[in-house]
Coordinates of C-alpha atoms and ligand atoms in Angstrom, one line a residue:
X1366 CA 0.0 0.0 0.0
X1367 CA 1.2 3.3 -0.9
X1368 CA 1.5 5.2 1.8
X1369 CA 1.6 9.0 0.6
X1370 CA -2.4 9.1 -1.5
X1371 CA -5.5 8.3 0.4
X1372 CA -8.6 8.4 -1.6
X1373 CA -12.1 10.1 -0.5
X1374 CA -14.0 9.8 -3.5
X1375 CA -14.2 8.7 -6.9
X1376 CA -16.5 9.2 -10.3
X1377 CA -15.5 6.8 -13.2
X1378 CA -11.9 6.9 -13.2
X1379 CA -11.4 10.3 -11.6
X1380 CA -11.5 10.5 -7.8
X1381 CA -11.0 13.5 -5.2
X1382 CA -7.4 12.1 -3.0
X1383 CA -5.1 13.1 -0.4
X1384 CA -1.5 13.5 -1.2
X1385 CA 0.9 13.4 2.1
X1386 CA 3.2 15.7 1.5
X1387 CA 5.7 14.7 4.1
X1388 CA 9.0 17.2 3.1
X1389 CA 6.1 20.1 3.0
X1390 CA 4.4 19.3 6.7
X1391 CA 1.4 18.9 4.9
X1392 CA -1.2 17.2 2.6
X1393 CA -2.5 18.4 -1.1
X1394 CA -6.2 17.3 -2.0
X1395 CA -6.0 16.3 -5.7
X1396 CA -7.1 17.0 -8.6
X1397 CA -5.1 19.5 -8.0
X1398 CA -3.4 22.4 -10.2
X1399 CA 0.1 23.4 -9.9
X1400 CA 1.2 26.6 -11.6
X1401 CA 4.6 26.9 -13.5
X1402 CA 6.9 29.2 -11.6
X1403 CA 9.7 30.3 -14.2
X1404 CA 12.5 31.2 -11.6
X1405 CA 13.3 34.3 -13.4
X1406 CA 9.6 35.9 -14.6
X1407 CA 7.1 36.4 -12.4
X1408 CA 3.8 36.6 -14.1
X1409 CA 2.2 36.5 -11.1
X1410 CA 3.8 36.6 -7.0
X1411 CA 3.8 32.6 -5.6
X1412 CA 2.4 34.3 -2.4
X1413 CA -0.3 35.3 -4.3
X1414 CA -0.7 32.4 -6.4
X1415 CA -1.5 30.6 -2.6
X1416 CA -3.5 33.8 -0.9
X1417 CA -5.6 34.4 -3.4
X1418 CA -6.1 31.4 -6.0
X1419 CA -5.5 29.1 -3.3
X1420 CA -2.6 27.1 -4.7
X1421 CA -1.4 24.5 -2.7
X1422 CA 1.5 23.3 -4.7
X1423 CA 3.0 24.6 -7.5
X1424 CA 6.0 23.2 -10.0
X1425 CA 9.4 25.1 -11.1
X1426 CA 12.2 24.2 -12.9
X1427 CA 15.1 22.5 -10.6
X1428 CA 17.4 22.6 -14.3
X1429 CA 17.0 26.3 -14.4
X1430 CA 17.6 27.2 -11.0
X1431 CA 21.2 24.9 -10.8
X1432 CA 22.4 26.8 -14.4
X1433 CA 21.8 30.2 -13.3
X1434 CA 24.3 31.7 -10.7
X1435 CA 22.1 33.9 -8.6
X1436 CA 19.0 31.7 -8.6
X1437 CA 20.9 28.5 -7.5
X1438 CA 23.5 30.4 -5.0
X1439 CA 20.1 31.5 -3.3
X1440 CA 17.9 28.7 -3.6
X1441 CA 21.0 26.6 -2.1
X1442 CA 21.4 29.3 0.7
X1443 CA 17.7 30.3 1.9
X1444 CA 16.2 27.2 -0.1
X1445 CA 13.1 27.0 -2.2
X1446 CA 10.4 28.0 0.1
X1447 CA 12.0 31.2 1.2
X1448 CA 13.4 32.3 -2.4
X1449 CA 9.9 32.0 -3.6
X1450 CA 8.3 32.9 -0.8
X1451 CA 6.1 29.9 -0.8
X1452 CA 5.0 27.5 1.9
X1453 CA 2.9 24.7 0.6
X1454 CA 4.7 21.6 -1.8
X1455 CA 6.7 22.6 -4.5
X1456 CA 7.8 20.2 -7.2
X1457 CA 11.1 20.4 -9.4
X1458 CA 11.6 19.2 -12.6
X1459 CA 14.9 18.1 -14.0
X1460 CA 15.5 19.4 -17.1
X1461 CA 13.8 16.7 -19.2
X1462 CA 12.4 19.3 -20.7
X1463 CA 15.4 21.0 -21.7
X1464 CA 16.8 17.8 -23.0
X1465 CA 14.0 16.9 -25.5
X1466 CA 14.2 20.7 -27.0
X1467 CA 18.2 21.0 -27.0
X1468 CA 18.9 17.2 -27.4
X1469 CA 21.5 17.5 -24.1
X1470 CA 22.1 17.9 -20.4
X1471 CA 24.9 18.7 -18.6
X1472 CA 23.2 16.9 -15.5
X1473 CA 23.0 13.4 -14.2
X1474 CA 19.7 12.0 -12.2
X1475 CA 22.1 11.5 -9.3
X1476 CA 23.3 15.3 -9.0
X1477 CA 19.7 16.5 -10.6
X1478 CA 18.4 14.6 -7.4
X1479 CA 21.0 15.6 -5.3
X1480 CA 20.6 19.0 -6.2
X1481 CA 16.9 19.0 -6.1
X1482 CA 17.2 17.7 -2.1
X1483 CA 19.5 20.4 -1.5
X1484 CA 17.3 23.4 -1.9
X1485 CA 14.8 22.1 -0.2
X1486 CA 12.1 20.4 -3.2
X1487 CA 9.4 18.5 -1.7
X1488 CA 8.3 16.2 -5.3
X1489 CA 11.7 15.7 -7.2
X1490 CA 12.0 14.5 -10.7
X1491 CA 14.3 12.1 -12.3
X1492 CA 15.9 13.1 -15.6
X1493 CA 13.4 10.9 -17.9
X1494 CA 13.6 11.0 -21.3
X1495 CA 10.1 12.7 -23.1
X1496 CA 9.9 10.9 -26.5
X1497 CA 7.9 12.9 -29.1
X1498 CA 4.6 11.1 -30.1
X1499 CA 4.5 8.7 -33.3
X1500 CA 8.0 7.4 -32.7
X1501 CA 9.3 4.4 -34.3
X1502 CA 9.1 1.7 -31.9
X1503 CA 13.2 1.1 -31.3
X1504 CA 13.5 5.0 -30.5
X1505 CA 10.7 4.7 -28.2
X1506 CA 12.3 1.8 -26.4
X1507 CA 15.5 2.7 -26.3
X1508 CA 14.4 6.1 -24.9
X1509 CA 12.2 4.5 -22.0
X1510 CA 15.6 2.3 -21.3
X1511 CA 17.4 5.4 -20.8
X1512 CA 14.0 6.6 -18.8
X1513 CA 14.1 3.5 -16.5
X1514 CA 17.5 3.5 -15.7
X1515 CA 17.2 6.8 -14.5
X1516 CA 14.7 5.5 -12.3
X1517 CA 17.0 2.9 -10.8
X1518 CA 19.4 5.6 -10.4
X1519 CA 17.0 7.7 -8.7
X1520 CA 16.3 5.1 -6.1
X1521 CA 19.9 4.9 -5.2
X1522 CA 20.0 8.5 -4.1
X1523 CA 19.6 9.6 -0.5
X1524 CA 16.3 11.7 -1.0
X1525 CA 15.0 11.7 2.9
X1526 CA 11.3 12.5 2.8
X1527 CA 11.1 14.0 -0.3
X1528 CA 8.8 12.6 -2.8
X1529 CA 10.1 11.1 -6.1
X1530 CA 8.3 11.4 -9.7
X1531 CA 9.0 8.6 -11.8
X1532 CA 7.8 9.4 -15.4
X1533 CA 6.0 7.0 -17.9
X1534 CA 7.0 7.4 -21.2
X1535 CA 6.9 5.7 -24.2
X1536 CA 5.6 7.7 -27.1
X1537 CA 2.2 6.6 -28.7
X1538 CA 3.3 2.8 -28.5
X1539 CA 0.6 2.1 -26.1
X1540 CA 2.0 -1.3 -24.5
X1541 CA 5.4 0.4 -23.8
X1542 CA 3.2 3.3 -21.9
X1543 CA 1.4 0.0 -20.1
X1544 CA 4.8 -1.4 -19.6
X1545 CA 6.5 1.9 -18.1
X1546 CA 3.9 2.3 -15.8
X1547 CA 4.1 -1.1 -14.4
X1548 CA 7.9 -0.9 -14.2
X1549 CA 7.4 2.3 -12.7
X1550 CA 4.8 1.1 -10.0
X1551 CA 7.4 -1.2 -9.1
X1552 CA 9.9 1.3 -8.2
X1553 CA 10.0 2.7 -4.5
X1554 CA 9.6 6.1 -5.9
X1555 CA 6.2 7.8 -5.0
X1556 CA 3.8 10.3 -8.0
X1557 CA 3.9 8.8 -11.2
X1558 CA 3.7 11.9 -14.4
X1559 CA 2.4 10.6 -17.3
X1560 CA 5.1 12.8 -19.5
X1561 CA 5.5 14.0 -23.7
X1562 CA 2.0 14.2 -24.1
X1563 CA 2.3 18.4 -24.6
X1564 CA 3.1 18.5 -28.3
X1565 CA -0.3 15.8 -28.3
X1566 CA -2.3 18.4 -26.5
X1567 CA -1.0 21.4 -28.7
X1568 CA -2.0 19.7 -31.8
X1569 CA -5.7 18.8 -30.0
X1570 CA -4.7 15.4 -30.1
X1571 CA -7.3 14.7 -26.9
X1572 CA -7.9 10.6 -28.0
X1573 CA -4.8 10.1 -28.0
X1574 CA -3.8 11.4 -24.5
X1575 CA -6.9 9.9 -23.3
X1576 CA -5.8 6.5 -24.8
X1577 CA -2.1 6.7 -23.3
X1578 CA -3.4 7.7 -20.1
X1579 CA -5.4 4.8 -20.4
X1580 CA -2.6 2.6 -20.8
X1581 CA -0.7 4.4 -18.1
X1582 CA -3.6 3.7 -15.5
X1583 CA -3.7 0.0 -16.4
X1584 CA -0.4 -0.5 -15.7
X1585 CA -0.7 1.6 -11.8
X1586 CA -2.3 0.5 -9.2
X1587 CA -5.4 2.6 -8.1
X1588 CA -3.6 4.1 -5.1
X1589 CA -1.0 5.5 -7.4
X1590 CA -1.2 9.5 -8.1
X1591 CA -0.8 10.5 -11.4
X1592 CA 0.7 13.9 -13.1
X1593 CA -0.3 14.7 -16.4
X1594 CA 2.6 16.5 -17.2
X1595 CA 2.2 19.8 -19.0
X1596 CA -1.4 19.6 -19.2
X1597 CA -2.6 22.9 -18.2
X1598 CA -5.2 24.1 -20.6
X1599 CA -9.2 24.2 -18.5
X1600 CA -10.8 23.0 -21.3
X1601 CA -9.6 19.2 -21.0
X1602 CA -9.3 19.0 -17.4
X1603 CA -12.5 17.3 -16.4
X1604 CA -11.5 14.5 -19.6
X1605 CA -8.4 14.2 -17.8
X1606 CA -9.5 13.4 -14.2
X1607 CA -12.1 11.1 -15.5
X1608 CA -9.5 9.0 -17.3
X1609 CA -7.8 9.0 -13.7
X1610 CA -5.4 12.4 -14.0
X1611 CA -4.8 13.7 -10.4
X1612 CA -2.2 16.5 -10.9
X1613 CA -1.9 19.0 -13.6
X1614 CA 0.6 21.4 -14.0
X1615 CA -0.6 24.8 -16.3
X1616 CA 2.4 27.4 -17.8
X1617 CA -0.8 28.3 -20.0
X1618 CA -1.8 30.3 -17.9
X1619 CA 1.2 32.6 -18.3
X1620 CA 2.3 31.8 -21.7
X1621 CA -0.9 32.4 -22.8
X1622 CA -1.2 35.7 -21.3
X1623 CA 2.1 36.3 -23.1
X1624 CA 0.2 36.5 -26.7
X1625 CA -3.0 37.6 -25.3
X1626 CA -4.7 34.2 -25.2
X1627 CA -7.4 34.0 -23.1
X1628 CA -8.2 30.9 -21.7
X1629 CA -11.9 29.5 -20.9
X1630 CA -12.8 25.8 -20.5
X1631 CA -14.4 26.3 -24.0
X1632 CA -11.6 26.9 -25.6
X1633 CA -9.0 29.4 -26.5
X1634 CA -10.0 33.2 -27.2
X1635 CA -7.8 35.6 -28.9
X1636 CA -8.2 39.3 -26.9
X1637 CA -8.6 41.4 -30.0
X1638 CA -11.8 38.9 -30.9
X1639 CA -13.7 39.8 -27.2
X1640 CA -16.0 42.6 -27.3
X1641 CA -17.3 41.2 -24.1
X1642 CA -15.7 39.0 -21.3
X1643 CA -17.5 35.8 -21.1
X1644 CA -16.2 35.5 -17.2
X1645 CA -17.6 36.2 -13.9
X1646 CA -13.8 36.4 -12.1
X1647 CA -12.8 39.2 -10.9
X1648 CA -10.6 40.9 -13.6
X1649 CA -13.3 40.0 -16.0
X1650 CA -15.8 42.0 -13.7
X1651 CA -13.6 44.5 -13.1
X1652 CA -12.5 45.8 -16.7
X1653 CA -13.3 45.0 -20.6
X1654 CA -11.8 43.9 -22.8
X1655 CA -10.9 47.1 -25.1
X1656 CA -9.6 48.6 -21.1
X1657 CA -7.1 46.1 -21.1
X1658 CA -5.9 46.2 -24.4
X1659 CA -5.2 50.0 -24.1
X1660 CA -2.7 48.7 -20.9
X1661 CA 1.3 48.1 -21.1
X1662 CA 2.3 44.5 -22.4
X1663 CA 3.2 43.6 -18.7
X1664 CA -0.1 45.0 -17.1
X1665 CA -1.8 43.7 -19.9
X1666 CA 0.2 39.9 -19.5
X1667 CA -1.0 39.7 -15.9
X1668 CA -4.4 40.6 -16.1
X1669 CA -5.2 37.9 -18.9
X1670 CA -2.8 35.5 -16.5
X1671 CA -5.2 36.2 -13.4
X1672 CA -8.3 35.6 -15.2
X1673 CA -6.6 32.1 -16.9
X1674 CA -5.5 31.4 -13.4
X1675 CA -8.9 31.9 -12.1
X1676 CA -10.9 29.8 -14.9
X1677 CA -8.0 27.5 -14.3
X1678 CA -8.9 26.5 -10.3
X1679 CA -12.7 27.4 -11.0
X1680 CA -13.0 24.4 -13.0
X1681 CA -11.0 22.3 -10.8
X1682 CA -13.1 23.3 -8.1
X1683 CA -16.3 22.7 -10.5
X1684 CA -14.6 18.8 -11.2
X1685 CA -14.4 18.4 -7.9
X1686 CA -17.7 19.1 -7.0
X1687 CA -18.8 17.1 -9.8
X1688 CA -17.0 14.2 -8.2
X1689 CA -18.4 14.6 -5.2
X1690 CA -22.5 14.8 -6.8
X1691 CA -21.5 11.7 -9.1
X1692 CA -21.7 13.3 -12.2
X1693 CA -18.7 13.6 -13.3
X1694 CA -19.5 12.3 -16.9
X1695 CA -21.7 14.6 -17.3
X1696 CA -19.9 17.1 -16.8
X1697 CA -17.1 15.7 -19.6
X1698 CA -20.2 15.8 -22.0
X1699 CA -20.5 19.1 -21.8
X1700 CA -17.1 20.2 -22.1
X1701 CA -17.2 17.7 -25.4
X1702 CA -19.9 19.5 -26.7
X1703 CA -17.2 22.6 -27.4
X1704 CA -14.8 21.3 -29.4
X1705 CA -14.9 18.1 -31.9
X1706 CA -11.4 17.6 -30.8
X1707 CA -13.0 17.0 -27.2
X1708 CA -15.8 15.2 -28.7
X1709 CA -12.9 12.7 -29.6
X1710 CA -11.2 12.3 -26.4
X1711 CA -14.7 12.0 -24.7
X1712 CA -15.7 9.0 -27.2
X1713 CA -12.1 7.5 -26.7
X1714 CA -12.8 7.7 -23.0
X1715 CA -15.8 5.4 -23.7
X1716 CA -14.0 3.2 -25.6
X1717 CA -12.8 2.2 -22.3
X1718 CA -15.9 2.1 -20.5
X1719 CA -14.8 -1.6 -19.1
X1720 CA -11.8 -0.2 -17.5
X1721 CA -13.8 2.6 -16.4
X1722 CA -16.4 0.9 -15.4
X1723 CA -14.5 -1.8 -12.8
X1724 CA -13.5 1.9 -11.3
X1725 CA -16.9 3.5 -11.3
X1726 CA -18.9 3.4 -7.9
X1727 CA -21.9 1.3 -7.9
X1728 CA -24.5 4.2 -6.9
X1729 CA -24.3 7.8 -7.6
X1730 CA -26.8 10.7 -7.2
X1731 CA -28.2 10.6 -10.9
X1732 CA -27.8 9.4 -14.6
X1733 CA -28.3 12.4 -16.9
X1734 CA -28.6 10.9 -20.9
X1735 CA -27.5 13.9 -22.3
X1736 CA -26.4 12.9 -25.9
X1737 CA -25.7 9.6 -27.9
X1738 CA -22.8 9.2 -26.5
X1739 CA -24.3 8.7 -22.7
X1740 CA -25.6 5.2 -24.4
X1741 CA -22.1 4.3 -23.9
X1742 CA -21.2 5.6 -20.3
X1743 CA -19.6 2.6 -18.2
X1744 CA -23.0 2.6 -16.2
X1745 CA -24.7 1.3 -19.2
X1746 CA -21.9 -1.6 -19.6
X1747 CA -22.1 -2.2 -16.0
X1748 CA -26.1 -3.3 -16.3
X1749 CA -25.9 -5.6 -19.2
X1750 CA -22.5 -7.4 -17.5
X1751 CA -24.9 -8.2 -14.5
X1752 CA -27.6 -9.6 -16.8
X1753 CA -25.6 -12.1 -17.1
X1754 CA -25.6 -13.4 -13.6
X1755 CA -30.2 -12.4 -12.9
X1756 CA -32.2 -15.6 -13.1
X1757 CA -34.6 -16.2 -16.1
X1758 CA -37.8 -17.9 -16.0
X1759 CA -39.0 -20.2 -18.9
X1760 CA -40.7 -17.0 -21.1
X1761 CA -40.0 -14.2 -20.4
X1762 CA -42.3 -10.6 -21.5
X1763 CA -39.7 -7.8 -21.6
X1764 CA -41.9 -4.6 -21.8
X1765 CA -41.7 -0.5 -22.1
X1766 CA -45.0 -0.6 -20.9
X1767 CA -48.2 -1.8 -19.8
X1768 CA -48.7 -4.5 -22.2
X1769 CA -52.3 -6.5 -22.1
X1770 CA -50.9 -10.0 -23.3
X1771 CA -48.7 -10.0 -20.4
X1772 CA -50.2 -12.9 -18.0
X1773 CA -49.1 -15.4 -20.6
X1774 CA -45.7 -14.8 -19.5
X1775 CA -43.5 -16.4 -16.4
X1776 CA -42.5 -13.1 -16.0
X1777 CA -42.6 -9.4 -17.1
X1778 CA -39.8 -7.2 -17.1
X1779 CA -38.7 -3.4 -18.0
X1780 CA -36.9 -2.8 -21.2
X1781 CA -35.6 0.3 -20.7
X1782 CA -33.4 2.2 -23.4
X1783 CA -30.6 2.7 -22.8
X1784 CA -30.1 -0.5 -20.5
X1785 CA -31.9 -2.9 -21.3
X1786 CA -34.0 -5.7 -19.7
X1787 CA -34.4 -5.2 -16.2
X1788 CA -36.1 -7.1 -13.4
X1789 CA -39.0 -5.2 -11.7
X1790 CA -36.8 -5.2 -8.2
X1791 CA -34.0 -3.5 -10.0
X1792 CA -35.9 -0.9 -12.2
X1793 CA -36.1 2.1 -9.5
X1794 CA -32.3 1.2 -8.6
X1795 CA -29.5 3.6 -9.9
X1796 CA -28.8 3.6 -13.2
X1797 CA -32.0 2.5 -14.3
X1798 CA -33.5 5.5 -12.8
X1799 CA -31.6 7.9 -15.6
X1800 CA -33.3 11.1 -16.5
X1801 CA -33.8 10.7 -19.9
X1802 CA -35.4 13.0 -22.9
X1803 CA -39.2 12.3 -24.0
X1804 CA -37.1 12.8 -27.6
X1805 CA -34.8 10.2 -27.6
X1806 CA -31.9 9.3 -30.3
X1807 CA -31.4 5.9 -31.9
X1808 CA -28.6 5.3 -29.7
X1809 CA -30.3 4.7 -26.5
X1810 CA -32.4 1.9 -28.3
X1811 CA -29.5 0.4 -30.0
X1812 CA -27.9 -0.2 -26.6
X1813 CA -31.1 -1.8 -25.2
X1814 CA -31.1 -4.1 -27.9
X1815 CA -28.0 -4.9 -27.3
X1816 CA -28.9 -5.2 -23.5
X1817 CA -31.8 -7.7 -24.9
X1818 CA -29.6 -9.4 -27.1
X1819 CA -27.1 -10.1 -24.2
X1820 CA -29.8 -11.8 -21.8
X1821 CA -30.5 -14.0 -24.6
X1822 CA -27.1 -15.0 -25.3
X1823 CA -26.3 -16.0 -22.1
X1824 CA -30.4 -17.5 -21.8
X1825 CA -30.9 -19.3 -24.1
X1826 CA -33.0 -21.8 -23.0
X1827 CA -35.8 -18.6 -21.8
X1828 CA -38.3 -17.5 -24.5
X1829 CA -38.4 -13.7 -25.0
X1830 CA -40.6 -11.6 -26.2
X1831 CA -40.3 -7.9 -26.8
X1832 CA -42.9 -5.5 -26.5
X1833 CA -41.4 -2.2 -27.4
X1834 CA -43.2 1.1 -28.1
X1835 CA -41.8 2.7 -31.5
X1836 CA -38.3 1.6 -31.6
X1837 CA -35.7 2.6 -35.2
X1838 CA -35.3 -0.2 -37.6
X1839 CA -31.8 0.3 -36.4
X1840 CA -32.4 -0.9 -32.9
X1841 CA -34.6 -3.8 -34.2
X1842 CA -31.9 -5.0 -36.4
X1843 CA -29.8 -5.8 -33.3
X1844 CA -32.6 -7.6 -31.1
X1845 CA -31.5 -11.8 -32.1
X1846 CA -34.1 -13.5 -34.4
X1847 CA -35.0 -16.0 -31.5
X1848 CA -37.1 -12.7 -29.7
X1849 CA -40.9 -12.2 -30.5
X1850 CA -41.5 -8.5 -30.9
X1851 CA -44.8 -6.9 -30.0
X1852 CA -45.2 -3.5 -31.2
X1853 CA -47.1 -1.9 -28.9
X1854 CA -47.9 1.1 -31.0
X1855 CA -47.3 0.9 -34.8
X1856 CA -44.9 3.6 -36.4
X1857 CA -47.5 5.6 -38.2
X1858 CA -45.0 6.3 -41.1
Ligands
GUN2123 N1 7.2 18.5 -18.6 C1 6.3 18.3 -19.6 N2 6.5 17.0 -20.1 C2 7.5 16.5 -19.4 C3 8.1 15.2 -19.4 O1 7.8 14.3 -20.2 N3 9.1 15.0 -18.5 C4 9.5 16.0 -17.6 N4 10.5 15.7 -16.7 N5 8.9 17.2 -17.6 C5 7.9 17.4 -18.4
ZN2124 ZN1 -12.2 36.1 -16.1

């Protein structure tokens, strides 16, 4: 058991934790957001960031710090905390970064995590290798060689109680991600960053990081927290905890500000394209947008870097919230709903409904059907798996509704779309009580015929009929040609 994350609450794969902090005195709840501090520009004051966004950890660069004379004189002498002035957990990275953009390092994992230690970090990082998505394979595997060895060597350094990242990577080849993680997981070392997925996230490439961090998760165990590394943009945040993310880190905010990018969990806005702030924070309340253009680049930088700092924690406050009502799918649907790129990552999330689903809590607060893709939500998956295991009697009369031939039958039960069959005793029981639209698309009956066509695979000695109200030829087509359908009402067309 890993003793540094406690969990309090979970919603598919995304869950509301406790990181013990033990170098910091103090615990971090997760999801949680770290801003980027670049040691030598200060968008905006690290005792603000924690006074008045309520930051509880941020990241900076460790790399940085060691090559610049002042900076690592200082951070040596009054250490991290104080030359920030900062007191909850700060995390350091290595220079990774550094070595995928210039190719080289002039620094080992040992003296990295030696260094790191020394000024006081509280999460260190390794010097892992961040392979650019759609490697070949062989450059992918070397690379996560080099990546695990620094993990080795990172275990051989006396790091005291601070934490240890040990990075998963492995490019797109989603069985070396699988892999790393489970190497990883078998390391002494503590938070586990799923890393190289920013150039995937610049080019929208949502699937994909929602497939990797797929991959990732299935190689972890649950009680394993997990950066997404470089992820810092609102608008994919609530996809990210639901696939399982627990830590993000956002320089967005900042280098967005820097080319007046504006930042909502819609999407990115460009400032000379807002006539009106679409924003309830308190720079958007405060000014317009044509008052802050008229200000100085660096007035102008910070303002835009508040209010993308304050969208930025609203919505992990929102996510949390969400996981603490149950509904944190629907709250990815939404967010879906604003960019086709989303779209994709949402419907690769469902692609893995079964692993989501062996994560999802039995009962939550409500089941909202909000588009064709809810027909897919893990909830769905989770019914029709349990069909399997209900007792059947000899004929069997599933039904939307009252139906008069129904005392010629063993038994009656609800059909109810999206689900399925369902025995009487379970149909007021979460899911099958999912607020549903009086319009509803094909989708929903094509899963219930798929829920029908599951009971009578795995019954096939009970006779079914169907007595459906109305439902697409496309939904028919899936029921098995075994079932007796009863229309209850005939299409009129
Ligand atoms: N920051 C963003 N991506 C990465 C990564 O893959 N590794 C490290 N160390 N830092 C990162
Ligand atoms: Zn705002």
């Amino acid at each position: 058991m890993r003793e540094c994350f406690e969990l309090r609450d979970g919603d598919a794969l995304g869950r509301i934790g406790e990181l013990t902090v033990p170098r910091a005195g103090r615990t971090v709840e997760t999801p949680a957001l770290l801003p980027v501090i670049n040691p030598n520009i200060r968008t905006v004051s690290p005792a603000r960031l924690e006074a008045e966004f309520g930051a509880e950890m941020l990241i900076t660069n460790a790399y940085i710090i060691r090559g610049t004379d002042d900076l690592r004189e200082r951070a040596l002498a009054e250490g991290l905390h104080d030359m920030l002035d900062f007191s909850g957990a700060i995390v350091t990275d290595s220079g990774s970064f550094q070595l995928a953009e210039y190719g080289d390092i002039d620094v080992t994992t040992e003296e990295i995590l030696e260094f790191q230690h020394a000024i006081g970090s509280d999460v260190a990082t390794p010097v892992d290798v961040p392979t650019p998505p759609d490697a070949t394979r062989e450059t992918a595997e070397a690379d996560l060689e080099t990546t695990e060895q620094a993990l080795a060597d990172a275990e051989t350094v006396e790091t005291g109680e601070m934490l240890v990242n040990a990075p998963i990577q492995g490019s797109t080849n989603l069985d070396l991600r699988e892999a790393a993680a489970r190497h990883a997981d078998a390391t002494d070392l503590d938070v586990f960053p799923v890393g190289a997925v920013v150039p995937l996230m610049n080019d929208y490439r949502y699937a994909d990081v929602v497939d990797i961090v797929a991959a990732a998760k299935r190689g972890l165990g649950a009680d394993a927290p997990v950066h997404l590394f470089g992820a810092g943009h609102p608008m994919m945040f609530a996809l990210a905890v639901a696939m399982g993310c627990d830590l993000f880190d956002s320089a967005a905010y900042a280098i967005y500000a820097r080319d007046d990018r504006y930042l909502t969990v819609h999407g990115t806005k460009h400032l000379a394209d807002l006539e009106y702030f679409p924003c309830e924070c308190p720079i958007c309340t405060e000014w317009t947008p044509a008052g802050i253009r008229a200000e100085s680049d660096a007035e102008r930088e910070r303002l835009l870097a508040e209010h993308n700092l304050h969208v930025s924690f609203g919505e992990m406050r929102r996510i949390k919230q969400a996981i603490r009502a149950g509904n944190l799918l629907e709250l990815v649907e939404t967010r879906a709903r604003n960019h086709p790129a989303m779209l994709d990552g949402y419907r690769a999330l469902l692609d893995h409904a079964d692993q989501l689903e062996r994560a999802d809590p039995a009962s939550k607060g409500s089941f909202f059907y909000c588009s064709a893709e809810s027909a897919r939500r893990p909830e769905v998956r989770r019914h029709q798996d349990r069909l399997d295991r209900l007792e059947t009697p000899d004929s069997l009369l599933l039904t939307e509704g009252a139906s008069p031939s129904a005392d010629q039958f063993d038994a009656t039960w609800r059909v109810l779309p999206p689900f399925g069959p369902a025995p009487r005793a379970l149909s007021e029981t979460y899911p099958l009580t999912a607020e549903l639209p009086d319009r509803l698309d094909d989708a929903a009956y094509e899963a219930a015929a798929r829920g029908v066509a599951r009971l009578v695979e795995t019954h096939p000695e009970t006779d079914v009929t169907l007595s459906h109200d109305d439902w697409p030829a496309s939904a028919l087509a899936l029921v098995p040609p075994g079932v007796t359908l009863d229309a209850l009402h005939e299409r009129a067309d």
